[in-house]
Short mmCIF file of C-alpha atoms in Angstrom, two decimals:
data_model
loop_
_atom_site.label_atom_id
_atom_site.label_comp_id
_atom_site.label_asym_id
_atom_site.label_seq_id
_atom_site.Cartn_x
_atom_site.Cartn_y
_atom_site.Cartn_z
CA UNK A 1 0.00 0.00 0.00
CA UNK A 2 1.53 3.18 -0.67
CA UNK A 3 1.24 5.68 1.83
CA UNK A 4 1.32 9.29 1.93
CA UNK A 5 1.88 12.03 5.02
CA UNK A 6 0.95 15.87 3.97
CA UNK A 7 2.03 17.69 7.25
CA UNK A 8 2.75 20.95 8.72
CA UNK A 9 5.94 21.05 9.79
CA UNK A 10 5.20 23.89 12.14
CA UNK A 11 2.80 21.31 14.31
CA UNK A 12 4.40 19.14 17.35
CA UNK A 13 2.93 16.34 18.58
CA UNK A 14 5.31 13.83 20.49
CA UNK A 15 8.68 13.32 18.95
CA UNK A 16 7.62 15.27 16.24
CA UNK A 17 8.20 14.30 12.50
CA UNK A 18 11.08 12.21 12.91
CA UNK A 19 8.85 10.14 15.17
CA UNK A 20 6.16 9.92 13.27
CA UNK A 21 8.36 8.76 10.20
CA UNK A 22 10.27 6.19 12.46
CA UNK A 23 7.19 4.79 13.88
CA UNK A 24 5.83 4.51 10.29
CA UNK A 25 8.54 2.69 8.96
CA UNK A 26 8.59 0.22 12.25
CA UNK A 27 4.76 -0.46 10.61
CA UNK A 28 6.64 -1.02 7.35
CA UNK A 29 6.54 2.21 5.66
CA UNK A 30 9.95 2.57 4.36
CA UNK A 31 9.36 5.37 1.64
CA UNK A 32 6.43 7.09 2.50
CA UNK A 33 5.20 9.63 -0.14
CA UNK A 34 6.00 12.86 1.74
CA UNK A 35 4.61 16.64 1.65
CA UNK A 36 5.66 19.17 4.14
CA UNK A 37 3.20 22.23 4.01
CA UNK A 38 3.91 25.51 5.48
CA UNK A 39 0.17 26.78 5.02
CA UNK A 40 -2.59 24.10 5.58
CA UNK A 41 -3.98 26.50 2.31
CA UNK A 42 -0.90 24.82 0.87
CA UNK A 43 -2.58 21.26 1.35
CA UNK A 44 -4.79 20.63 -1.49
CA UNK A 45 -1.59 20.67 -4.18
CA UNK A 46 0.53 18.50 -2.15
CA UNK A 47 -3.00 15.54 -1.88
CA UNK A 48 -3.64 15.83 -5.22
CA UNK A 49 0.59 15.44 -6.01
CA UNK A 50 0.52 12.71 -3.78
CA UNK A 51 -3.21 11.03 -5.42
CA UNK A 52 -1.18 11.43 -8.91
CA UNK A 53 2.14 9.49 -7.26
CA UNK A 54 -0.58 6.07 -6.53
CA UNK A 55 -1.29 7.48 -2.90
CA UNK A 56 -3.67 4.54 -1.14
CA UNK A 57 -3.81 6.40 2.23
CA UNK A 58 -3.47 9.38 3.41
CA UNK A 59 -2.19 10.66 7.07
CA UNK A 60 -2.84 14.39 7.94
CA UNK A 61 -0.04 15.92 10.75
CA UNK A 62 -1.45 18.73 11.90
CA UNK A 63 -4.35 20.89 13.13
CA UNK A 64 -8.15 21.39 11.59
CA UNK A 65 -7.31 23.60 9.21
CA UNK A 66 -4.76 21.36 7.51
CA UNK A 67 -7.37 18.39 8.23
CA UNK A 68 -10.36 20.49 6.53
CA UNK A 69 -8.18 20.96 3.20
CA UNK A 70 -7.08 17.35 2.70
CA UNK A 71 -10.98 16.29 3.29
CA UNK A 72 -12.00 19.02 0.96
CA UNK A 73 -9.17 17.46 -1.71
CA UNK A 74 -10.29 13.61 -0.74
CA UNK A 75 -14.42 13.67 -0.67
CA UNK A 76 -15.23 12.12 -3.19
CA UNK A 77 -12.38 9.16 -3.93
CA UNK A 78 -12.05 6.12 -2.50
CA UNK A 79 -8.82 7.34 -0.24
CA UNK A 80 -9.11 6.63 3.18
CA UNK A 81 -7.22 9.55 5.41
CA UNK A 82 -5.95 9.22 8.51
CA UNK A 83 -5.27 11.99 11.20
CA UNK A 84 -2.55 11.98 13.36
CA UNK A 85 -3.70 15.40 15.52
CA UNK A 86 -0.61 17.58 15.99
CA UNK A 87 -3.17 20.94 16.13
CA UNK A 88 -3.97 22.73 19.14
CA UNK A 89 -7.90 21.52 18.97
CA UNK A 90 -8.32 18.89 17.08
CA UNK A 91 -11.80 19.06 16.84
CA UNK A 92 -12.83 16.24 14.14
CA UNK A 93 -10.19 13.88 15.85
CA UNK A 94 -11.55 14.70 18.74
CA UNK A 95 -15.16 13.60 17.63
CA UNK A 96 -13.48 10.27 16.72
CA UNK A 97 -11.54 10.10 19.65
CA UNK A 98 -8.38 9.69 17.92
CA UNK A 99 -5.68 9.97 20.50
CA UNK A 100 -2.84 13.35 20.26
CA UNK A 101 -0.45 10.14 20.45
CA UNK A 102 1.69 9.46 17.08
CA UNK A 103 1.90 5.54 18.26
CA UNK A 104 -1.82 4.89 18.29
CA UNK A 105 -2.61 7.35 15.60
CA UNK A 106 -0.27 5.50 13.21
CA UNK A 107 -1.71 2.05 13.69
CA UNK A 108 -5.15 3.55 13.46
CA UNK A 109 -4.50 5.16 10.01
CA UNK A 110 -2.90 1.15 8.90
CA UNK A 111 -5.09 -1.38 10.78
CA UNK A 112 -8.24 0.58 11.99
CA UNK A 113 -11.50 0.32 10.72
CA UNK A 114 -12.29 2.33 7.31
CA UNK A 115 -15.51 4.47 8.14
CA UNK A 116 -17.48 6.64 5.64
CA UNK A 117 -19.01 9.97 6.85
CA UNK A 118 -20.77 13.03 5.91
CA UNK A 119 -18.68 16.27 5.01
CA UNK A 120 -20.61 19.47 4.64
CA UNK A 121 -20.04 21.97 1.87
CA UNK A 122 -19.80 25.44 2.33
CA UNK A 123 -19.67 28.13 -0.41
CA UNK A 124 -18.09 25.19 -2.31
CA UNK A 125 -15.78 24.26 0.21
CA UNK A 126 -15.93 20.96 2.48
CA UNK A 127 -15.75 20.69 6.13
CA UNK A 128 -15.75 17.83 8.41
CA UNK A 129 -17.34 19.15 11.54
CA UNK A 130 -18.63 22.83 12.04
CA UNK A 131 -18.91 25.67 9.95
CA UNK A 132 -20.42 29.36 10.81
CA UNK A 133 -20.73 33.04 10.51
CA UNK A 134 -20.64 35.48 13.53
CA UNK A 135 -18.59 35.58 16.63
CA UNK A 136 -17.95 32.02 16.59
CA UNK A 137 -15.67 32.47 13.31
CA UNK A 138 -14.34 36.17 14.24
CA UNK A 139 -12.96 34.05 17.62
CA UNK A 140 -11.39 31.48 15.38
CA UNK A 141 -9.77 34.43 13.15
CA UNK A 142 -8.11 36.26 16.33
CA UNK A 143 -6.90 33.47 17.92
CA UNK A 144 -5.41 32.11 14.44
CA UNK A 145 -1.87 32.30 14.05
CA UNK A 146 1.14 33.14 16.68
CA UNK A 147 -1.38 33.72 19.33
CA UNK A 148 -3.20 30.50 19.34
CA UNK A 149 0.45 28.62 18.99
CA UNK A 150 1.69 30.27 22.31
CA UNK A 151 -1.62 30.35 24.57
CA UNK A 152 -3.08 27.10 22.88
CA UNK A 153 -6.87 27.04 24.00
CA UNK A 154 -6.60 30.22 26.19
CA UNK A 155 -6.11 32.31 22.51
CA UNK A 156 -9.80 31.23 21.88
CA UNK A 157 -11.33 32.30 25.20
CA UNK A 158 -8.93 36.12 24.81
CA UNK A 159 -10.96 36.32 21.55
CA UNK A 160 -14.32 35.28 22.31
CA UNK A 161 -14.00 37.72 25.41
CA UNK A 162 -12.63 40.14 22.60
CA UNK A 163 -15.77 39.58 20.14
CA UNK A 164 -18.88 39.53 22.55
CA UNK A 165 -19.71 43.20 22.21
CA UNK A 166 -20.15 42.62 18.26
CA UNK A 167 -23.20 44.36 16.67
CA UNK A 168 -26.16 41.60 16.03
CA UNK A 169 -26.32 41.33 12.13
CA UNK A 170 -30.01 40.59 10.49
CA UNK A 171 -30.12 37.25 8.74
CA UNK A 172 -32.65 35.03 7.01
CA UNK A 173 -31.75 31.37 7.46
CA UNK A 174 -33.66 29.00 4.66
CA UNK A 175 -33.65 25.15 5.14
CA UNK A 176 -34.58 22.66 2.56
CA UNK A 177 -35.93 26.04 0.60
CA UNK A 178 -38.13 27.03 3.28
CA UNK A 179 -37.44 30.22 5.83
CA UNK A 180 -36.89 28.83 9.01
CA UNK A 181 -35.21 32.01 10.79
CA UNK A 182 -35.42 36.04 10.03
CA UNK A 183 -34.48 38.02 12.24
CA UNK A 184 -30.98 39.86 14.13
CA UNK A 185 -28.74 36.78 15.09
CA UNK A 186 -24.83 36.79 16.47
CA UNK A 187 -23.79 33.59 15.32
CA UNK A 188 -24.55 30.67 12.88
CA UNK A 189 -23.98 27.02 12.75
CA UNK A 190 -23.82 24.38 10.46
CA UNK A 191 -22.85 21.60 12.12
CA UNK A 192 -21.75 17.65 10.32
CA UNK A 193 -20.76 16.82 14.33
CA UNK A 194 -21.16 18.52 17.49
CA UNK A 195 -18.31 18.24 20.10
CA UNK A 196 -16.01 21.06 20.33
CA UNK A 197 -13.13 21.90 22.56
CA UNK A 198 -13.13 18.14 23.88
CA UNK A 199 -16.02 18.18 26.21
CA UNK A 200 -18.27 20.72 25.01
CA UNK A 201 -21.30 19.47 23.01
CA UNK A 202 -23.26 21.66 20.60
CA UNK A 203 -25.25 19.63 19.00
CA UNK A 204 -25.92 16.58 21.49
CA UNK A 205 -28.05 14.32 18.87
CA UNK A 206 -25.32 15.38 15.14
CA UNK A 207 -24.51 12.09 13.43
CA UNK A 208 -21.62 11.90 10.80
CA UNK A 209 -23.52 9.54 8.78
CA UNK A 210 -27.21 10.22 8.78
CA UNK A 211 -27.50 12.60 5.48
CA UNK A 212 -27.89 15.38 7.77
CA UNK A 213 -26.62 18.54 9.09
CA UNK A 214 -27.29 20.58 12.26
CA UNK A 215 -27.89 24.06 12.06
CA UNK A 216 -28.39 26.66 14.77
CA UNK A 217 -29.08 30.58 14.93
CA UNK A 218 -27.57 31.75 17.77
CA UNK A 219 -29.27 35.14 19.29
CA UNK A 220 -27.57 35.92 22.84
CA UNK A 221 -26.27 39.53 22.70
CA UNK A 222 -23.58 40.71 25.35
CA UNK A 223 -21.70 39.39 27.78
CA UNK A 224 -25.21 37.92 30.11
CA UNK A 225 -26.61 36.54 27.38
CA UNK A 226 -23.74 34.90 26.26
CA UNK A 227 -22.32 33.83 29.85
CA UNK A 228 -26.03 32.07 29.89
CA UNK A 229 -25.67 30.29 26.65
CA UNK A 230 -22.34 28.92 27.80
CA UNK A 231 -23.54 27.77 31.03
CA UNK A 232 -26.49 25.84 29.45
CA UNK A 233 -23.88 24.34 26.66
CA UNK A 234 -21.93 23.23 29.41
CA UNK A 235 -24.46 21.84 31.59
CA UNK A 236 -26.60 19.90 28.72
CA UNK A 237 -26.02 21.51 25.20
CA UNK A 238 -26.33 24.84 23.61
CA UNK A 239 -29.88 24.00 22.00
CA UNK A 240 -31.44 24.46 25.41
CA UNK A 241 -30.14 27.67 25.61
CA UNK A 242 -33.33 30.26 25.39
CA UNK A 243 -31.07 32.16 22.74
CA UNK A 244 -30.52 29.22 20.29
CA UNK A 245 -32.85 28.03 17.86
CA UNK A 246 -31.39 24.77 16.31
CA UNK A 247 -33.11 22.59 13.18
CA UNK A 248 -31.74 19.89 11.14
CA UNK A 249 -31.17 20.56 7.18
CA UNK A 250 -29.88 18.93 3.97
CA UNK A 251 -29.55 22.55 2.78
CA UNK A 252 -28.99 25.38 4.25
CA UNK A 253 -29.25 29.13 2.40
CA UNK A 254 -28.03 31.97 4.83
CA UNK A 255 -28.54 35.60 3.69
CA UNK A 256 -26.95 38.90 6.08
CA UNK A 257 -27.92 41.94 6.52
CA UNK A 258 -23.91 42.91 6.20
CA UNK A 259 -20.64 41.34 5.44
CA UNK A 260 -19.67 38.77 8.45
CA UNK A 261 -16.56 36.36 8.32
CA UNK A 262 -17.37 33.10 7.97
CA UNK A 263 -15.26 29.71 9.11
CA UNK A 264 -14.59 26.19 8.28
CA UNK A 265 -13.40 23.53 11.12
CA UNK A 266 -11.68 26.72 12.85
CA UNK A 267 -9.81 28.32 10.02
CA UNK A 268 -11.31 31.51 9.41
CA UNK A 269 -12.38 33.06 5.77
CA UNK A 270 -13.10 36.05 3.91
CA UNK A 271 -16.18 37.98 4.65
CA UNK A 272 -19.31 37.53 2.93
CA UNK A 273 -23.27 38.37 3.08
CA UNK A 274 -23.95 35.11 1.55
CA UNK A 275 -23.54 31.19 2.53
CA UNK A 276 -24.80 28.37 0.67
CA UNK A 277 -24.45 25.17 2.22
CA UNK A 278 -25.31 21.71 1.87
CA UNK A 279 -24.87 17.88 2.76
CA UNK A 280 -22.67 15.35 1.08
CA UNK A 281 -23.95 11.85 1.72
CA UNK A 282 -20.87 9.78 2.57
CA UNK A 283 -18.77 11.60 0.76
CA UNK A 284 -14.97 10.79 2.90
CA UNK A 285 -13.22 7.60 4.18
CA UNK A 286 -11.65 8.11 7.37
CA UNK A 287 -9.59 5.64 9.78
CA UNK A 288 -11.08 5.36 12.89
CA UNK A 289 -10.52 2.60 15.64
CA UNK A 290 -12.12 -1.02 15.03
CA UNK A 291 -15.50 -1.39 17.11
CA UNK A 292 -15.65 -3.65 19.66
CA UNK A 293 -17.23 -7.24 19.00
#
């Protein structure tokens, strides 16, 4: 089987690279087909280099943005990836409880079970696990970058304490072609699974494989309303906040009253007053561990 690795050398995880191509070849992977990336926008070039060299499987060292590029470049073939989560939260290996250990993530990505899942697609981009407009994705565009490598998770909580006096923006939500929200929201989800930050679950009933995706208009403005929502998300989930309004969609059509940045799995992108998303059935292998029998 030949075997590529598209990483971010920038990532650490363990003993770092070297590990990670020792412990492959003790699996025997001798000559690995191997991209370093210093940009996880650099990703898509080096799976599609490594899909034209034969690649069979795929690992991914790094964090979710580099993970949310090579699933964007793999939906859709028959290449499993694995993830071997270097990042700082790791939310879709997380989901799968993949361990931040280069050991079991290795033997995961050769001998663990080959599972199929839903990606969502965003403005014509795939994501594995959330994607949104609002505070949520101006948090995961401050605490991008140097910050977020020194302070780790603590960058996210400096720039969600940073964003919570953002102006509501008016948006009309249609699902399946029917309006299902109008009105002034803060933040929007569109979630494929709903864990993030390890513990924290969003969307308590999301399924990766069920042809579905999870959406949710979040309306808490200012610092009570928000410290509220996060209590309730951390005591049961955030759709039993009073300031959440949460639906299931195959499509999802968002339209803004004004330009809001918009994310993908935590990386952050340009602004827009427009979002068209939708599901895609099955659409990525991934290795996950074997069930128990």
């Amino acid at each position: 089987m030949k075997v590529a690795v598209i990483a971010n050398p920038s990532k650490s995880l363990g003993g770092g690279l070297l590990e990670l191509r020792r412990v492959l070849e003790q699996h025997g992977v001798e000559e690995p087909i191997w991209h370093e990336v210093p940009k996880s926008r650099k990703a898509p070039a080096a799976v599609e280099r490594a899909l034209a060299k034969g690649a069979e499987l795929v690992f991914a060292w790094g964090g979710d943005g580099l993970v949310q590029r090579c699933i964007d470049t793999l939906a859709g073939t028959d290449v499993p990836l694995a993830i071997v989560p270097a990042g700082t939260t790791n939310l879709l290996a997380t989901n799968l409880k993949i361990p931040a250990d280069i050991e079991a993530a290795v033997a995961i990505g050769l001998d663990g079970e080959r599972r199929r899942i839903d990606v969502g697609r965003m403005n014509g981009e795939r994501f594995g696990v959330i994607a949104g407009a609002g505070i949520a994705a101006a948090m995961s565009r401050d605490a991008d970058g140097n910050l977020k490598d020194k302070l780790g998770r603590v960058a996210y909580i400096w720039a969600a304490l940073r964003n919570l006096r953002t102006e509501p923006f008016g948006a009309k939500v249609k699902v399946d072609g029917v309006t299902w929200f109008d009105g002034e929201a803060t933040c929007i989800l569109v979630a494929n699974l709903g864990e993030l930050f390890g513990d924290i679950e969003v969307f308590a009933n999301s399924q990766p494989n069920d042809g579905m995706l999870e959406v949710g208009v979040v309306t808490a403005d200012g610092l009570a309303q928000w410290t509220r929502t996060t209590a309730r998300t951390l005591l049961t989930n955030a759709t039993e906040s009073p300031f959440v309004q949460a639906t299931q969609a195959r499509s999802v059509d968002i339209t803004m009253s004004r330009k809001v940045v918009y994310e993908l799995d935590g990386g952050d992108r340009k602004k827009t007053r427009k979002l068209k998303v939708k599901v895609e059935p099955a659409a990525v292998t991934l290795c996950v561990l074997r069930s128990a029998s």
